[in-house]
Amino acid sequence: MARSEHRRWGKTAQTQADILDAAVAVFAERGYTTATIADVIERAGSSVGSIYHHFGGKAELFHALWAEHTQGLERSAAEAVAKAREDGVSTPIALFEAGGAAYLRAVWRDRRVARIFWTGDAPPGFEVLRRQRGQAWIENNLKLLGLAGSLEDRFVAAVFTAIMGEAARTVIGCARSKQAEAIIAEAVRVSRAVAESRGTPD
């Protein structure tokens, strides 16, 4: 890459990051409905043209935050599962626990952003995106847990997914890391109990 192109790319990436950081602060403080693009502009020290060029309007900015947040959580879980496999872990429930614990720790780490998406204050159509992601999460867990595609297996995968989803909601509200770790440990324990009740212990 030519030096001038590298500088331009770096400036663009930094501008996008600054806008997203400002959006997190504004949505967290004011909520989606009350927040305005002007609020984000002021916080980011950017311009109207820059925000619309990189993201579009307020709804698109919210969706971009959601995409960045969820991709980060998924990456943390996938890396943990890959590391567990490298360390010789092979049983489905143990891999699920490794991925689930990493996912929940990422939620705790990014809890300020995560809270934005649990308030119910979101642009039209956001709940559809959330449900679609939930279905994709179930499909991933179906494979990770070594389950087939029967209705019963899909139900089981949904149960495991719900355990981590509710744990994530709880972790977001924790006041201290020790409290968050206790919830993570409990989510892992409940997952293991469900697996053992089905006759598939580690």
PDB file of C-alpha atoms in Angstrom:
ATOM      1  CA  MET A   1       0.000   0.000   0.000  1.00  0.00           C
ATOM      2  CA  ALA A   2       1.343   3.423  -0.897  1.00  0.00           C
ATOM      3  CA  ARG A   3       2.188   5.622   2.054  1.00  0.00           C
ATOM      4  CA  SER A   4      -0.484   8.214   1.172  1.00  0.00           C
ATOM      5  CA  GLU A   5      -3.123   5.461   0.855  1.00  0.00           C
ATOM      6  CA  HIS A   6      -2.063   4.005   4.207  1.00  0.00           C
ATOM      7  CA  ARG A   7      -2.408   7.417   5.865  1.00  0.00           C
ATOM      8  CA  ARG A   8      -5.846   7.908   4.305  1.00  0.00           C
ATOM      9  CA  TRP A   9      -6.991   4.432   5.417  1.00  0.00           C
ATOM     10  CA  GLY A  10      -5.623   5.018   8.911  1.00  0.00           C
ATOM     11  CA  LYS A  11      -7.375   8.371   9.167  1.00  0.00           C
ATOM     12  CA  THR A  12     -10.659   6.826   7.982  1.00  0.00           C
ATOM     13  CA  ALA A  13     -10.420   3.972  10.484  1.00  0.00           C
ATOM     14  CA  GLN A  14      -9.631   6.401  13.307  1.00  0.00           C
ATOM     15  CA  THR A  15     -12.523   8.663  12.317  1.00  0.00           C
ATOM     16  CA  GLN A  16     -14.927   5.715  12.346  1.00  0.00           C
ATOM     17  CA  ALA A  17     -13.611   4.572  15.740  1.00  0.00           C
ATOM     18  CA  ASP A  18     -13.987   8.081  17.178  1.00  0.00           C
ATOM     19  CA  ILE A  19     -17.571   8.312  15.911  1.00  0.00           C
ATOM     20  CA  LEU A  20     -18.481   4.895  17.331  1.00  0.00           C
ATOM     21  CA  ASP A  21     -16.898   5.768  20.700  1.00  0.00           C
ATOM     22  CA  ALA A  22     -18.894   8.999  20.760  1.00  0.00           C
ATOM     23  CA  ALA A  23     -22.082   7.131  19.857  1.00  0.00           C
ATOM     24  CA  VAL A  24     -21.539   4.713  22.753  1.00  0.00           C
ATOM     25  CA  ALA A  25     -21.208   7.614  25.172  1.00  0.00           C
ATOM     26  CA  VAL A  26     -24.244   9.449  23.817  1.00  0.00           C
ATOM     27  CA  PHE A  27     -26.562   6.425  23.577  1.00  0.00           C
ATOM     28  CA  ALA A  28     -25.501   5.298  27.056  1.00  0.00           C
ATOM     29  CA  GLU A  29     -26.196   8.701  28.572  1.00  0.00           C
ATOM     30  CA  ARG A  30     -29.296   9.799  26.643  1.00  0.00           C
ATOM     31  CA  GLY A  31     -30.798   6.643  25.167  1.00  0.00           C
ATOM     32  CA  TYR A  32     -31.388   6.044  21.479  1.00  0.00           C
ATOM     33  CA  THR A  33     -34.661   7.981  21.126  1.00  0.00           C
ATOM     34  CA  THR A  34     -33.482  11.122  22.898  1.00  0.00           C
ATOM     35  CA  ALA A  35     -29.984  11.146  21.402  1.00  0.00           C
ATOM     36  CA  THR A  36     -29.361  13.132  18.245  1.00  0.00           C
ATOM     37  CA  ILE A  37     -26.739  13.069  15.536  1.00  0.00           C
ATOM     38  CA  ALA A  38     -25.764  16.541  16.758  1.00  0.00           C
ATOM     39  CA  ASP A  39     -24.934  15.032  20.156  1.00  0.00           C
ATOM     40  CA  VAL A  40     -22.647  12.477  18.512  1.00  0.00           C
ATOM     41  CA  ILE A  41     -21.017  15.139  16.334  1.00  0.00           C
ATOM     42  CA  GLU A  42     -20.260  17.290  19.355  1.00  0.00           C
ATOM     43  CA  ARG A  43     -18.846  14.357  21.345  1.00  0.00           C
ATOM     44  CA  ALA A  44     -16.743  13.060  18.440  1.00  0.00           C
ATOM     45  CA  GLY A  45     -15.544  16.466  17.277  1.00  0.00           C
ATOM     46  CA  SER A  46     -16.583  15.384  13.809  1.00  0.00           C
ATOM     47  CA  SER A  47     -18.921  16.730  11.158  1.00  0.00           C
ATOM     48  CA  VAL A  48     -22.382  15.888   9.882  1.00  0.00           C
ATOM     49  CA  GLY A  49     -20.920  14.947   6.532  1.00  0.00           C
ATOM     50  CA  SER A  50     -18.393  12.591   8.099  1.00  0.00           C
ATOM     51  CA  ILE A  51     -21.011  10.698  10.093  1.00  0.00           C
ATOM     52  CA  TYR A  52     -23.387  10.358   7.160  1.00  0.00           C
ATOM     53  CA  HIS A  53     -20.525   9.355   4.892  1.00  0.00           C
ATOM     54  CA  HIS A  54     -19.289   6.579   7.175  1.00  0.00           C
ATOM     55  CA  PHE A  55     -22.531   5.340   8.706  1.00  0.00           C
ATOM     56  CA  GLY A  56     -25.646   7.073   7.421  1.00  0.00           C
ATOM     57  CA  GLY A  57     -28.228   8.244   9.943  1.00  0.00           C
ATOM     58  CA  LYS A  58     -28.765   7.588  13.636  1.00  0.00           C
ATOM     59  CA  ALA A  59     -30.349   4.159  13.097  1.00  0.00           C
ATOM     60  CA  GLU A  60     -27.468   3.023  10.899  1.00  0.00           C
ATOM     61  CA  LEU A  61     -25.010   4.206  13.536  1.00  0.00           C
ATOM     62  CA  PHE A  62     -26.853   2.160  16.173  1.00  0.00           C
ATOM     63  CA  HIS A  63     -26.775  -0.893  13.902  1.00  0.00           C
ATOM     64  CA  ALA A  64     -23.043  -0.400  13.263  1.00  0.00           C
ATOM     65  CA  LEU A  65     -22.432  -0.389  17.015  1.00  0.00           C
ATOM     66  CA  TRP A  66     -24.478  -3.583  17.350  1.00  0.00           C
ATOM     67  CA  ALA A  67     -22.512  -5.284  14.577  1.00  0.00           C
ATOM     68  CA  GLU A  68     -19.157  -4.284  16.062  1.00  0.00           C
ATOM     69  CA  HIS A  69     -20.229  -5.381  19.547  1.00  0.00           C
ATOM     70  CA  THR A  70     -21.632  -8.768  18.556  1.00  0.00           C
ATOM     71  CA  GLN A  71     -18.703  -9.541  16.267  1.00  0.00           C
ATOM     72  CA  GLY A  72     -16.356  -8.869  19.174  1.00  0.00           C
ATOM     73  CA  LEU A  73     -18.284 -11.227  21.450  1.00  0.00           C
ATOM     74  CA  GLU A  74     -18.370 -13.947  18.796  1.00  0.00           C
ATOM     75  CA  ARG A  75     -14.649 -13.544  18.150  1.00  0.00           C
ATOM     76  CA  SER A  76     -13.851 -13.934  21.863  1.00  0.00           C
ATOM     77  CA  ALA A  77     -15.933 -17.118  22.068  1.00  0.00           C
ATOM     78  CA  ALA A  78     -14.466 -18.589  18.857  1.00  0.00           C
ATOM     79  CA  GLU A  79     -10.893 -17.890  19.974  1.00  0.00           C
ATOM     80  CA  ALA A  80     -11.543 -19.565  23.334  1.00  0.00           C
ATOM     81  CA  VAL A  81     -12.986 -22.663  21.656  1.00  0.00           C
ATOM     82  CA  ALA A  82     -10.025 -22.823  19.268  1.00  0.00           C
ATOM     83  CA  LYS A  83      -7.581 -22.491  22.191  1.00  0.00           C
ATOM     84  CA  ALA A  84      -9.403 -25.227  24.117  1.00  0.00           C
ATOM     85  CA  ARG A  85      -9.128 -27.545  21.115  1.00  0.00           C
ATOM     86  CA  GLU A  86      -5.406 -26.788  20.843  1.00  0.00           C
ATOM     87  CA  ASP A  87      -5.073 -27.737  24.518  1.00  0.00           C
ATOM     88  CA  GLY A  88      -6.666 -31.120  23.833  1.00  0.00           C
ATOM     89  CA  VAL A  89     -10.238 -30.411  24.893  1.00  0.00           C
ATOM     90  CA  SER A  90     -12.595 -32.397  22.692  1.00  0.00           C
ATOM     91  CA  THR A  91     -15.893 -33.034  24.491  1.00  0.00           C
ATOM     92  CA  PRO A  92     -18.728 -30.821  23.217  1.00  0.00           C
ATOM     93  CA  ILE A  93     -19.854 -29.574  26.635  1.00  0.00           C
ATOM     94  CA  ALA A  94     -16.309 -28.612  27.658  1.00  0.00           C
ATOM     95  CA  LEU A  95     -15.874 -26.673  24.415  1.00  0.00           C
ATOM     96  CA  PHE A  96     -19.244 -25.000  24.956  1.00  0.00           C
ATOM     97  CA  GLU A  97     -18.206 -24.017  28.471  1.00  0.00           C
ATOM     98  CA  ALA A  98     -14.925 -22.545  27.218  1.00  0.00           C
ATOM     99  CA  GLY A  99     -16.692 -20.505  24.573  1.00  0.00           C
ATOM    100  CA  GLY A 100     -19.523 -19.497  26.878  1.00  0.00           C
ATOM    101  CA  ALA A 101     -17.227 -18.307  29.664  1.00  0.00           C
ATOM    102  CA  ALA A 102     -15.150 -16.267  27.202  1.00  0.00           C
ATOM    103  CA  TYR A 103     -18.327 -14.795  25.722  1.00  0.00           C
ATOM    104  CA  LEU A 104     -19.582 -13.728  29.149  1.00  0.00           C
ATOM    105  CA  ARG A 105     -16.229 -12.220  30.110  1.00  0.00           C
ATOM    106  CA  ALA A 106     -16.336 -10.216  26.880  1.00  0.00           C
ATOM    107  CA  VAL A 107     -19.836  -9.041  27.801  1.00  0.00           C
ATOM    108  CA  TRP A 108     -18.532  -7.891  31.196  1.00  0.00           C
ATOM    109  CA  ARG A 109     -15.570  -6.153  29.570  1.00  0.00           C
ATOM    110  CA  ASP A 110     -17.876  -4.320  27.115  1.00  0.00           C
ATOM    111  CA  ARG A 111     -20.809  -3.927  29.493  1.00  0.00           C
ATOM    112  CA  ARG A 112     -21.204  -0.209  28.837  1.00  0.00           C
ATOM    113  CA  VAL A 113     -21.877  -0.935  25.175  1.00  0.00           C
ATOM    114  CA  ALA A 114     -23.910  -4.075  25.925  1.00  0.00           C
ATOM    115  CA  ARG A 115     -26.338  -2.175  28.166  1.00  0.00           C
ATOM    116  CA  ILE A 116     -27.367   0.006  25.225  1.00  0.00           C
ATOM    117  CA  PHE A 117     -28.897  -2.992  23.469  1.00  0.00           C
ATOM    118  CA  TRP A 118     -30.866  -4.308  26.447  1.00  0.00           C
ATOM    119  CA  THR A 119     -32.835  -1.164  27.273  1.00  0.00           C
ATOM    120  CA  GLY A 120     -35.548  -1.690  24.662  1.00  0.00           C
ATOM    121  CA  ASP A 121     -34.817   1.798  23.328  1.00  0.00           C
ATOM    122  CA  ALA A 122     -33.742   1.038  19.767  1.00  0.00           C
ATOM    123  CA  PRO A 123     -34.543   1.907  16.152  1.00  0.00           C
ATOM    124  CA  PRO A 124     -37.392   0.153  14.334  1.00  0.00           C
ATOM    125  CA  GLY A 125     -36.396  -3.272  13.100  1.00  0.00           C
ATOM    126  CA  PHE A 126     -33.702  -3.824  15.704  1.00  0.00           C
ATOM    127  CA  GLU A 127     -35.603  -6.637  17.422  1.00  0.00           C
ATOM    128  CA  VAL A 128     -35.696  -8.482  14.100  1.00  0.00           C
ATOM    129  CA  LEU A 129     -31.891  -8.252  13.931  1.00  0.00           C
ATOM    130  CA  ARG A 130     -31.622  -9.447  17.519  1.00  0.00           C
ATOM    131  CA  ARG A 131     -33.846 -12.465  16.817  1.00  0.00           C
ATOM    132  CA  GLN A 132     -31.885 -13.299  13.681  1.00  0.00           C
ATOM    133  CA  ARG A 133     -28.661 -13.234  15.638  1.00  0.00           C
ATOM    134  CA  GLY A 134     -30.258 -15.400  18.313  1.00  0.00           C
ATOM    135  CA  GLN A 135     -31.190 -17.990  15.713  1.00  0.00           C
ATOM    136  CA  ALA A 136     -27.679 -17.929  14.261  1.00  0.00           C
ATOM    137  CA  TRP A 137     -26.280 -18.385  17.788  1.00  0.00           C
ATOM    138  CA  ILE A 138     -28.488 -21.437  18.297  1.00  0.00           C
ATOM    139  CA  GLU A 139     -27.277 -22.897  14.989  1.00  0.00           C
ATOM    140  CA  ASN A 140     -23.652 -22.410  16.045  1.00  0.00           C
ATOM    141  CA  ASN A 141     -24.277 -24.051  19.408  1.00  0.00           C
ATOM    142  CA  LEU A 142     -26.091 -26.914  17.694  1.00  0.00           C
ATOM    143  CA  LYS A 143     -22.856 -27.693  15.841  1.00  0.00           C
ATOM    144  CA  LEU A 144     -20.554 -27.021  18.791  1.00  0.00           C
ATOM    145  CA  LEU A 145     -22.553 -29.369  21.024  1.00  0.00           C
ATOM    146  CA  GLY A 146     -22.468 -32.092  18.385  1.00  0.00           C
ATOM    147  CA  LEU A 147     -26.241 -32.206  18.072  1.00  0.00           C
ATOM    148  CA  ALA A 148     -28.188 -33.230  14.988  1.00  0.00           C
ATOM    149  CA  GLY A 149     -30.918 -31.180  13.373  1.00  0.00           C
ATOM    150  CA  SER A 150     -33.984 -32.778  14.945  1.00  0.00           C
ATOM    151  CA  LEU A 151     -36.608 -30.635  16.645  1.00  0.00           C
ATOM    152  CA  GLU A 152     -35.529 -32.029  20.014  1.00  0.00           C
ATOM    153  CA  ASP A 153     -31.876 -31.210  19.360  1.00  0.00           C
ATOM    154  CA  ARG A 154     -32.733 -27.689  18.306  1.00  0.00           C
ATOM    155  CA  PHE A 155     -34.692 -27.266  21.520  1.00  0.00           C
ATOM    156  CA  VAL A 156     -31.692 -28.447  23.555  1.00  0.00           C
ATOM    157  CA  ALA A 157     -29.373 -26.057  21.698  1.00  0.00           C
ATOM    158  CA  ALA A 158     -31.846 -23.248  22.377  1.00  0.00           C
ATOM    159  CA  VAL A 159     -31.811 -24.093  26.092  1.00  0.00           C
ATOM    160  CA  PHE A 160     -28.008 -23.915  26.258  1.00  0.00           C
ATOM    161  CA  THR A 161     -28.081 -20.654  24.299  1.00  0.00           C
ATOM    162  CA  ALA A 162     -30.701 -19.214  26.651  1.00  0.00           C
ATOM    163  CA  ILE A 163     -28.531 -20.034  29.669  1.00  0.00           C
ATOM    164  CA  MET A 164     -25.711 -17.924  28.269  1.00  0.00           C
ATOM    165  CA  GLY A 165     -28.085 -15.218  27.073  1.00  0.00           C
ATOM    166  CA  GLU A 166     -29.653 -14.773  30.495  1.00  0.00           C
ATOM    167  CA  ALA A 167     -26.234 -14.926  32.126  1.00  0.00           C
ATOM    168  CA  ALA A 168     -25.112 -12.135  29.792  1.00  0.00           C
ATOM    169  CA  ARG A 169     -28.099 -10.014  30.783  1.00  0.00           C
ATOM    170  CA  THR A 170     -27.210 -10.543  34.444  1.00  0.00           C
ATOM    171  CA  VAL A 171     -23.490  -9.899  33.969  1.00  0.00           C
ATOM    172  CA  ILE A 172     -24.293  -6.544  32.368  1.00  0.00           C
ATOM    173  CA  GLY A 173     -25.914  -5.475  35.632  1.00  0.00           C
ATOM    174  CA  CYS A 174     -23.082  -6.629  37.904  1.00  0.00           C
ATOM    175  CA  ALA A 175     -21.320  -3.965  39.928  1.00  0.00           C
ATOM    176  CA  ARG A 176     -17.991  -5.764  40.401  1.00  0.00           C
ATOM    177  CA  SER A 177     -15.854  -8.228  38.457  1.00  0.00           C
ATOM    178  CA  LYS A 178     -16.045 -10.727  41.331  1.00  0.00           C
ATOM    179  CA  GLN A 179     -19.826 -10.704  41.054  1.00  0.00           C
ATOM    180  CA  ALA A 180     -19.634 -11.136  37.278  1.00  0.00           C
ATOM    181  CA  GLU A 181     -17.261 -14.074  37.670  1.00  0.00           C
ATOM    182  CA  ALA A 182     -19.707 -15.706  40.096  1.00  0.00           C
ATOM    183  CA  ILE A 183     -22.463 -15.457  37.477  1.00  0.00           C
ATOM    184  CA  ILE A 184     -20.136 -16.867  34.814  1.00  0.00           C
ATOM    185  CA  ALA A 185     -19.270 -19.806  37.070  1.00  0.00           C
ATOM    186  CA  GLU A 186     -22.952 -20.424  37.723  1.00  0.00           C
ATOM    187  CA  ALA A 187     -23.768 -20.345  34.000  1.00  0.00           C
ATOM    188  CA  VAL A 188     -21.064 -22.952  33.389  1.00  0.00           C
ATOM    189  CA  ARG A 189     -22.336 -25.074  36.306  1.00  0.00           C
ATOM    190  CA  VAL A 190     -25.928 -24.993  35.050  1.00  0.00           C
ATOM    191  CA  SER A 191     -24.793 -25.867  31.515  1.00  0.00           C
ATOM    192  CA  ARG A 192     -22.838 -28.825  32.841  1.00  0.00           C
ATOM    193  CA  ALA A 193     -25.839 -29.953  34.919  1.00  0.00           C
ATOM    194  CA  VAL A 194     -28.082 -29.876  31.861  1.00  0.00           C
ATOM    195  CA  ALA A 195     -25.530 -31.863  29.858  1.00  0.00           C
ATOM    196  CA  GLU A 196     -25.193 -34.473  32.605  1.00  0.00           C
ATOM    197  CA  SER A 197     -28.943 -34.792  32.934  1.00  0.00           C
ATOM    198  CA  ARG A 198     -29.006 -35.781  29.275  1.00  0.00           C
ATOM    199  CA  GLY A 199     -26.394 -38.453  29.879  1.00  0.00           C
ATOM    200  CA  THR A 200     -23.527 -36.611  28.180  1.00  0.00           C
ATOM    201  CA  PRO A 201     -21.078 -35.808  31.005  1.00  0.00           C
ATOM    202  CA  ASP A 202     -17.523 -34.633  30.291  1.00  0.00           C
TER     203      ASP A 202
END
